[in-house]
Structure formats: C-alpha cells, structure tokens
PDB file of C-alpha atoms in Angstrom:
ATOM      1  CA  MET A   1      24.029   8.603  25.866  1.00 50.00           C
ATOM      2  CA  ARG A   2      25.640  11.561  27.613  1.00 53.00           C
ATOM      3  CA  THR A   3      25.675  13.775  24.512  1.00 62.00           C
ATOM      4  CA  PRO A   4      21.896  13.822  23.798  1.00 63.00           C
ATOM      5  CA  LEU A   5      21.124  14.111  27.516  1.00 68.00           C
ATOM      6  CA  THR A   6      23.495  17.069  27.847  1.00 73.00           C
ATOM      7  CA  THR A   7      21.856  18.755  24.857  1.00 71.00           C
ATOM      8  CA  ILE A   8      18.345  18.191  26.218  1.00 71.00           C
ATOM      9  CA  ARG A   9      19.307  19.520  29.650  1.00 73.00           C
ATOM     10  CA  GLY A  10      20.989  22.543  28.115  1.00 75.00           C
ATOM     11  CA  PHE A  11      17.975  23.546  26.030  1.00 67.00           C
ATOM     12  CA  ALA A  12      15.597  22.859  28.931  1.00 74.00           C
ATOM     13  CA  GLU A  13      17.673  25.174  31.136  1.00 75.00           C
ATOM     14  CA  LEU A  14      17.538  27.918  28.494  1.00 69.00           C
ATOM     15  CA  TYR A  15      13.751  27.598  28.390  1.00 67.00           C
ATOM     16  CA  ARG A  16      13.463  27.603  32.204  1.00 69.00           C
ATOM     17  CA  GLN A  17      15.539  30.776  32.428  1.00 74.00           C
ATOM     18  CA  GLY A  18      13.483  32.460  29.718  1.00 71.00           C
ATOM     19  CA  ALA A  19      16.602  32.918  27.606  1.00 63.00           C
ATOM     20  CA  ALA A  20      15.313  31.036  24.562  1.00 64.00           C
ATOM     21  CA  ARG A  21      14.563  33.394  21.672  1.00 70.00           C
ATOM     22  CA  ASP A  22      13.240  30.698  19.320  1.00 72.00           C
ATOM     23  CA  VAL A  23      11.096  28.338  21.390  1.00 70.00           C
ATOM     24  CA  GLU A  24       9.953  26.335  18.348  1.00 76.00           C
ATOM     25  CA  MET A  25      13.549  25.629  17.336  1.00 74.00           C
ATOM     26  CA  LEU A  26      14.437  24.743  20.925  1.00 72.00           C
ATOM     27  CA  MET A  27      11.572  22.247  21.228  1.00 74.00           C
ATOM     28  CA  SER A  28      12.466  20.764  17.861  1.00 77.00           C
ATOM     29  CA  ARG A  29      16.039  20.153  19.028  1.00 70.00           C
ATOM     30  CA  ILE A  30      14.847  18.578  22.274  1.00 74.00           C
ATOM     31  CA  GLU A  31      12.547  16.283  20.295  1.00 77.00           C
ATOM     32  CA  SER A  32      15.369  15.393  17.884  1.00 73.00           C
ATOM     33  CA  GLU A  33      17.814  14.569  20.670  1.00 72.00           C
ATOM     34  CA  SER A  34      15.130  12.535  22.462  1.00 76.00           C
ATOM     35  CA  ARG A  35      14.621  10.444  19.324  1.00 73.00           C
ATOM     36  CA  ARG A  36      18.360   9.988  19.017  1.00 69.00           C
ATOM     37  CA  MET A  37      18.559   8.816  22.637  1.00 72.00           C
ATOM     38  CA  GLY A  38      15.716   6.370  21.979  1.00 73.00           C
ATOM     39  CA  LEU A  39      17.579   4.905  19.007  1.00 64.00           C
ATOM     40  CA  LEU A  40      20.703   4.598  21.117  1.00 70.00           C
ATOM     41  CA  VAL A  41      18.814   2.697  23.823  1.00 74.00           C
ATOM     42  CA  ASP A  42      17.317   0.361  21.197  1.00 73.00           C
ATOM     43  CA  ASP A  43      20.779  -0.305  19.747  1.00 71.00           C
ATOM     44  CA  LEU A  44      22.274  -0.987  23.178  1.00 74.00           C
ATOM     45  CA  LEU A  45      19.460  -3.421  24.024  1.00 76.00           C
ATOM     46  CA  LEU A  46      20.019  -5.290  20.762  1.00 74.00           C
ATOM     47  CA  LEU A  47      23.758  -5.545  21.396  1.00 77.00           C
ATOM     48  CA  ALA A  48      23.080  -6.806  24.927  1.00 79.00           C
ATOM     49  CA  ARG A  49      20.831  -9.508  23.482  1.00 77.00           C
ATOM     50  CA  LEU A  50      23.488 -10.510  20.964  1.00 76.00           C
ATOM     51  CA  ASP A  51      26.180 -10.524  23.652  1.00 77.00           C
ATOM     52  CA  ALA A  52      23.978 -12.887  25.682  1.00 75.00           C
ATOM     53  CA  GLN A  53      23.783 -15.139  22.591  1.00 79.00           C
ATOM     54  CA  ARG A  54      20.014 -15.319  22.686  1.00 79.00           C
ATOM     55  CA  PRO A  55      18.758 -17.373  19.721  1.00 76.00           C
ATOM     56  CA  LEU A  56      17.588 -15.566  16.615  1.00 82.00           C
ATOM     57  CA  GLU A  57      14.635 -16.614  14.498  1.00 86.00           C
ATOM     58  CA  ARG A  58      15.661 -19.060  11.747  1.00 90.00           C
ATOM     59  CA  ARG A  59      13.897 -19.316   8.403  1.00 94.00           C
ATOM     60  CA  ARG A  60      14.707 -19.301   4.717  1.00 94.00           C
ATOM     61  CA  VAL A  61      15.556 -15.748   3.633  1.00 96.00           C
ATOM     62  CA  ASP A  62      16.097 -14.542   0.063  1.00 96.00           C
ATOM     63  CA  LEU A  63      18.807 -11.876   0.173  1.00 96.00           C
ATOM     64  CA  LEU A  64      17.949 -10.707  -3.350  1.00 96.00           C
ATOM     65  CA  ALA A  65      14.471  -9.681  -2.171  1.00 96.00           C
ATOM     66  CA  LEU A  66      15.929  -7.994   0.928  1.00 95.00           C
ATOM     67  CA  ALA A  67      18.464  -6.075  -1.152  1.00 96.00           C
ATOM     68  CA  SER A  68      15.758  -4.896  -3.559  1.00 95.00           C
ATOM     69  CA  ASP A  69      13.628  -3.691  -0.638  1.00 95.00           C
ATOM     70  CA  ALA A  70      16.616  -1.916   0.931  1.00 94.00           C
ATOM     71  CA  VAL A  71      17.331  -0.030  -2.303  1.00 95.00           C
ATOM     72  CA  HIS A  72      13.686   1.002  -2.745  1.00 94.00           C
ATOM     73  CA  ASP A  73      13.490   2.159   0.881  1.00 92.00           C
ATOM     74  CA  ALA A  74      16.674   4.199   0.502  1.00 93.00           C
ATOM     75  CA  GLN A  75      15.459   5.769  -2.731  1.00 92.00           C
ATOM     76  CA  SER A  76      12.235   6.872  -1.046  1.00 91.00           C
ATOM     77  CA  ILE A  77      14.133   8.365   1.907  1.00 87.00           C
ATOM     78  CA  ALA A  78      16.846  10.028  -0.209  1.00 91.00           C
ATOM     79  CA  PRO A  79      15.254  10.616  -3.648  1.00 91.00           C
ATOM     80  CA  LYS A  80      18.090  12.879  -4.783  1.00 90.00           C
ATOM     81  CA  ARG A  81      20.758  10.223  -4.207  1.00 92.00           C
ATOM     82  CA  LYS A  82      21.856   7.749  -6.880  1.00 92.00           C
ATOM     83  CA  ILE A  83      21.325   4.313  -5.321  1.00 94.00           C
ATOM     84  CA  ALA A  84      21.620   1.286  -7.595  1.00 94.00           C
ATOM     85  CA  MET A  85      21.453  -2.491  -7.236  1.00 94.00           C
ATOM     86  CA  GLU A  86      23.576  -5.065  -9.034  1.00 95.00           C
ATOM     87  CA  VAL A  87      23.299  -8.858  -9.104  1.00 94.00           C
ATOM     88  CA  LEU A  88      26.655 -10.620  -8.919  1.00 90.00           C
ATOM     89  CA  ASP A  89      27.415 -13.687 -11.025  1.00 84.00           C
ATOM     90  CA  GLY A  90      27.600 -16.948  -9.093  1.00 84.00           C
ATOM     91  CA  PRO A  91      26.081 -20.401  -8.659  1.00 83.00           C
ATOM     92  CA  GLY A  92      22.699 -20.993  -7.068  1.00 86.00           C
ATOM     93  CA  THR A  93      20.546 -18.458  -5.267  1.00 90.00           C
ATOM     94  CA  PRO A  94      21.527 -16.115  -2.404  1.00 94.00           C
ATOM     95  CA  GLU A  95      19.279 -17.742   0.173  1.00 95.00           C
ATOM     96  CA  VAL A  96      20.335 -18.122   3.790  1.00 96.00           C
ATOM     97  CA  LEU A  97      18.915 -19.498   7.005  1.00 95.00           C
ATOM     98  CA  GLY A  98      18.370 -16.579   9.346  1.00 95.00           C
ATOM     99  CA  ASP A  99      16.295 -13.919  11.036  1.00 93.00           C
ATOM    100  CA  GLU A 100      14.716 -11.874   8.244  1.00 95.00           C
ATOM    101  CA  ALA A 101      14.148  -8.785  10.390  1.00 91.00           C
ATOM    102  CA  ARG A 102      17.758  -8.749  11.590  1.00 93.00           C
ATOM    103  CA  LEU A 103      19.155  -9.318   8.105  1.00 96.00           C
ATOM    104  CA  ARG A 104      17.056  -6.404   6.902  1.00 95.00           C
ATOM    105  CA  GLN A 105      18.668  -4.390   9.677  1.00 93.00           C
ATOM    106  CA  VAL A 106      22.127  -5.372   8.415  1.00 95.00           C
ATOM    107  CA  LEU A 107      21.312  -3.975   4.986  1.00 96.00           C
ATOM    108  CA  SER A 108      19.539  -0.925   6.379  1.00 93.00           C
ATOM    109  CA  ASN A 109      22.489  -0.047   8.618  1.00 93.00           C
ATOM    110  CA  LEU A 110      25.011  -0.439   5.804  1.00 96.00           C
ATOM    111  CA  VAL A 111      22.990   1.643   3.341  1.00 95.00           C
ATOM    112  CA  SER A 112      22.257   4.284   5.997  1.00 92.00           C
ATOM    113  CA  ASN A 113      25.959   4.426   6.834  1.00 91.00           C
ATOM    114  CA  ALA A 114      26.797   5.010   3.173  1.00 93.00           C
ATOM    115  CA  LEU A 115      24.197   7.764   2.835  1.00 92.00           C
ATOM    116  CA  GLN A 116      25.071   9.509   6.105  1.00 87.00           C
ATOM    117  CA  HIS A 117      28.825   9.577   5.710  1.00 84.00           C
ATOM    118  CA  THR A 118      29.221  10.462   2.032  1.00 87.00           C
ATOM    119  CA  PRO A 119      28.471  13.644   0.057  1.00 88.00           C
ATOM    120  CA  GLU A 120      25.103  13.877  -1.708  1.00 89.00           C
ATOM    121  CA  THR A 121      26.904  13.506  -5.040  1.00 88.00           C
ATOM    122  CA  ALA A 122      28.427  10.143  -4.088  1.00 89.00           C
ATOM    123  CA  ASP A 123      26.885   7.051  -5.702  1.00 91.00           C
ATOM    124  CA  VAL A 124      25.826   4.091  -3.546  1.00 95.00           C
ATOM    125  CA  THR A 125      25.576   0.559  -4.955  1.00 96.00           C
ATOM    126  CA  VAL A 126      24.041  -2.513  -3.326  1.00 97.00           C
ATOM    127  CA  ARG A 127      25.249  -5.831  -4.724  1.00 97.00           C
ATOM    128  CA  VAL A 128      23.910  -9.309  -4.005  1.00 97.00           C
ATOM    129  CA  GLY A 129      24.863 -12.757  -5.273  1.00 96.00           C
ATOM    130  CA  THR A 130      26.736 -15.934  -4.428  1.00 95.00           C
ATOM    131  CA  ASP A 131      30.370 -16.898  -4.159  1.00 94.00           C
ATOM    132  CA  GLY A 132      30.857 -20.636  -3.866  1.00 91.00           C
ATOM    133  CA  ASP A 133      29.121 -21.844  -0.702  1.00 92.00           C
ATOM    134  CA  ASN A 134      28.316 -18.322   0.485  1.00 95.00           C
ATOM    135  CA  ALA A 135      25.703 -15.696  -0.194  1.00 96.00           C
ATOM    136  CA  VAL A 136      27.222 -12.251  -0.642  1.00 97.00           C
ATOM    137  CA  LEU A 137      25.998  -8.740   0.079  1.00 97.00           C
ATOM    138  CA  GLU A 138      27.985  -5.612  -0.708  1.00 97.00           C
ATOM    139  CA  VAL A 139      27.286  -1.934  -0.106  1.00 97.00           C
ATOM    140  CA  ALA A 140      29.751   0.305  -1.910  1.00 96.00           C
ATOM    141  CA  ASP A 141      29.990   4.073  -2.076  1.00 94.00           C
ATOM    142  CA  LYS A 142      32.132   6.639  -3.841  1.00 91.00           C
ATOM    143  CA  GLY A 143      32.626   8.806  -0.795  1.00 89.00           C
ATOM    144  CA  PRO A 144      35.793   9.995   0.961  1.00 91.00           C
ATOM    145  CA  GLY A 145      36.815   6.540   2.157  1.00 92.00           C
ATOM    146  CA  MET A 146      38.850   5.791   5.287  1.00 92.00           C
ATOM    147  CA  THR A 147      42.428   5.171   6.294  1.00 93.00           C
ATOM    148  CA  GLN A 148      43.479   1.600   7.038  1.00 93.00           C
ATOM    149  CA  GLN A 149      43.755   2.531  10.725  1.00 92.00           C
ATOM    150  CA  ASP A 150      40.107   3.597  10.745  1.00 93.00           C
ATOM    151  CA  ALA A 151      39.066   0.528   8.738  1.00 94.00           C
ATOM    152  CA  LEU A 152      40.570  -1.752  11.392  1.00 93.00           C
ATOM    153  CA  ARG A 153      38.404  -0.133  14.094  1.00 93.00           C
ATOM    154  CA  VAL A 154      35.250   0.798  12.198  1.00 93.00           C
ATOM    155  CA  PHE A 155      33.223  -2.087  13.680  1.00 94.00           C
ATOM    156  CA  GLU A 156      34.069  -1.118  17.255  1.00 91.00           C
ATOM    157  CA  ARG A 157      31.245   0.252  19.365  1.00 86.00           C
ATOM    158  CA  PHE A 158      30.988   4.059  19.353  1.00 79.00           C
ATOM    159  CA  TYR A 159      34.060   4.398  17.142  1.00 82.00           C
ATOM    160  CA  ARG A 160      33.990   7.364  14.768  1.00 73.00           C
ATOM    161  CA  THR A 161      36.591   8.397  12.254  1.00 69.00           C
ATOM    162  CA  ASP A 162      37.787  11.995  12.248  1.00 55.00           C
ATOM    163  CA  SER A 163      36.727  12.662   8.661  1.00 47.00           C
ATOM    164  CA  SER A 164      33.337  11.104   7.959  1.00 44.00           C
ATOM    165  CA  ARG A 165      31.790   9.476  11.032  1.00 45.00           C
ATOM    166  CA  THR A 166      31.008  12.671  12.904  1.00 47.00           C
ATOM    167  CA  ARG A 167      28.216  13.362  15.360  1.00 46.00           C
ATOM    168  CA  SER A 168      26.733  15.769  12.846  1.00 48.00           C
ATOM    169  CA  SER A 169      25.564  12.740  10.855  1.00 49.00           C
ATOM    170  CA  GLY A 170      23.037  11.999  13.603  1.00 52.00           C
ATOM    171  CA  GLY A 171      24.042   8.372  14.092  1.00 58.00           C
ATOM    172  CA  THR A 172      24.479   6.512  17.367  1.00 63.00           C
ATOM    173  CA  GLY A 173      27.958   5.188  16.584  1.00 76.00           C
ATOM    174  CA  LEU A 174      26.667   1.617  16.912  1.00 87.00           C
ATOM    175  CA  GLY A 175      25.321   0.882  13.422  1.00 88.00           C
ATOM    176  CA  LEU A 176      28.368  -0.927  12.058  1.00 94.00           C
ATOM    177  CA  SER A 177      29.010  -2.701  15.356  1.00 92.00           C
ATOM    178  CA  ILE A 178      25.461  -4.072  15.166  1.00 92.00           C
ATOM    179  CA  VAL A 179      26.109  -5.198  11.587  1.00 95.00           C
ATOM    180  CA  ASP A 180      29.228  -7.048  12.719  1.00 94.00           C
ATOM    181  CA  SER A 181      27.412  -8.744  15.627  1.00 93.00           C
ATOM    182  CA  LEU A 182      24.367  -9.726  13.560  1.00 94.00           C
ATOM    183  CA  VAL A 183      26.461 -11.144  10.734  1.00 96.00           C
ATOM    184  CA  TYR A 184      28.543 -13.151  13.217  1.00 94.00           C
ATOM    185  CA  ALA A 185      25.349 -14.477  14.839  1.00 92.00           C
ATOM    186  CA  HIS A 186      24.351 -15.811  11.408  1.00 94.00           C
ATOM    187  CA  GLY A 187      27.676 -17.608  10.990  1.00 94.00           C
ATOM    188  CA  GLY A 188      29.035 -15.020   8.559  1.00 97.00           C
ATOM    189  CA  LYS A 189      31.669 -12.322   8.294  1.00 97.00           C
ATOM    190  CA  VAL A 190      31.707  -8.642   7.342  1.00 98.00           C
ATOM    191  CA  THR A 191      34.767  -6.763   6.074  1.00 98.00           C
ATOM    192  CA  VAL A 192      35.468  -3.372   4.533  1.00 98.00           C
ATOM    193  CA  THR A 193      37.713  -2.428   1.634  1.00 97.00           C
ATOM    194  CA  THR A 194      38.622   1.245   1.528  1.00 96.00           C
ATOM    195  CA  ALA A 195      41.266   3.890   1.009  1.00 95.00           C
ATOM    196  CA  PRO A 196      41.247   7.689   1.380  1.00 94.00           C
ATOM    197  CA  GLY A 197      39.498   9.221  -1.615  1.00 91.00           C
ATOM    198  CA  GLU A 198      38.356   5.843  -2.984  1.00 92.00           C
ATOM    199  CA  GLY A 199      35.133   5.215  -1.101  1.00 93.00           C
ATOM    200  CA  CYS A 200      34.164   2.162   0.958  1.00 95.00           C
ATOM    201  CA  CYS A 201      32.908  -1.297   0.092  1.00 97.00           C
ATOM    202  CA  PHE A 202      31.370  -3.311   2.937  1.00 98.00           C
ATOM    203  CA  HIS A 203      31.328  -7.019   2.087  1.00 98.00           C
ATOM    204  CA  VAL A 204      29.037  -9.453   3.931  1.00 98.00           C
ATOM    205  CA  SER A 205      29.493 -13.191   3.447  1.00 98.00           C
ATOM    206  CA  LEU A 206      26.878 -15.611   4.839  1.00 97.00           C
ATOM    207  CA  PRO A 207      26.609 -19.414   4.498  1.00 95.00           C
ATOM    208  CA  ARG A 208      24.034 -20.345   1.886  1.00 93.00           C
ATOM    209  CA  ILE A 209      20.976 -22.332   2.895  1.00 88.00           C
ATOM    210  CA  SER A 210      22.543 -25.755   2.168  1.00 70.00           C
ATOM    211  CA  ASP A 211      25.844 -24.871   3.785  1.00 52.00           C
ATOM    212  CA  VAL A 212      24.905 -23.585   7.237  1.00 53.00           C
ATOM    213  CA  PRO A 213      27.559 -24.309   9.909  1.00 53.00           C
ATOM    214  CA  ALA A 214      26.559 -26.723  12.658  1.00 47.00           C
ATOM    215  CA  HIS A 215      26.926 -24.157  15.460  1.00 54.00           C
ATOM    216  CA  VAL A 216      24.361 -21.959  13.692  1.00 57.00           C
ATOM    217  CA  ALA A 217      21.960 -24.719  12.644  1.00 50.00           C
ATOM    218  CA  GLU A 218      21.764 -26.045  16.227  1.00 48.00           C
ATOM    219  CA  SER A 219      19.613 -23.074  17.250  1.00 53.00           C
ATOM    220  CA  VAL A 220      17.084 -23.577  14.447  1.00 47.00           C
TER     221      VAL A 220
END
C-alpha cells in the first residue's frame, strides 16, 4: 500500500507547491493510484476472510458457462488480443459445488494476469473440461514465461518476477495469491507449468459435483 500512497502524496505536494505544469495529468495519476489502492484494500480484505476460513457460498456451478463469460469479458476489455476458449475431452460435465462469484474471480484473475504480463501479440487460451473425478480449468499464454524459481513463488503474496510481473502492469501483486487461496477453499489445487520463452499454463483442478471432499461439503 506504500507505493500508491507515496505517489499520491508526491503529486499532492507538487500541486500544493504550484510546481505542477500539467494539472490534468497530475489529477489523473492521483485518481489512478487511488483506484489501485482501493483494489489493494479489497484484495487484502478478501485474503483476511479466507485466512479466517469463513464459509463460502455453496451451490452448483457450471465452469463451462463461467469460462465462456470470462472469455467474452476479456475480449470486450482487450478487443485487439486473441483470446480463445477450448473444451477439453473428459467424462461428465465440469460442474462443481462452490461460490460462483469467487470462482468467477479465479478465472478473471488468471485471464487478467495473462493479459497484463504478456505482449499484445501473445495468444491467451482458456480451457475447461474434466479429468476423472475433477473439473479442470486452464489459462495458457504464449508470453515470456518464467523461470522455475519464479514459478515456485508465483502464488506468494506480493511476489513479482523481475521480467514480467512489474509494477508497470498496474496489478496489486495479490491476484495469483487470491487464486491459490480461493481454489484451496474449494478443495482444489492450482499449479503452473512454464519455462522462459515458452509462456505459462495455469492449471486449476476442482472436485466435481459428485466428488466433493468431506471437509468442503461440511460447510454447505
């Protein structure tokens, strides 16, 4: 939170001293950093709730519908980007028992991460399907990828890699940590497959509706 506050204070001081040559630009930056700070506070509050293990809403959720919505939303936000959806082969339907709003956030964070940390020419693909007893979501990109050292820490709070996860992307540094916490709260697991120059593939595995673990079903 220190970075946006420092920026806001700095621009406010320039304005107070009458040293700002472009007041419109200055106010725009203050507004932008204020929004960023608001997002950071929202993310921290969500993580605090997850850390406290407060129960999530539980209902039948169709991941295929969520994935389709996530792709359409991303295409409207970034119309110049190539964002595709694929349905993976597998038995049954990718339905899970969970909090629809939070599962939408999982997809939104993963797609946003792919768009923010890859060049505009890099393709992004959202995949959904089943794998045995699990429903599967994948978000893959053809961006710069990460080293294995970065991949091991990418779900840590506020962790940023040197190459792609820079502050210039405008993120809070909590998006992937929130994904990890939300997936865990649904009894699932998220992993990443990557290598420098080969892009990233984030893989989310969640128990399908008939195979929900007892420790998750207890809070229904």
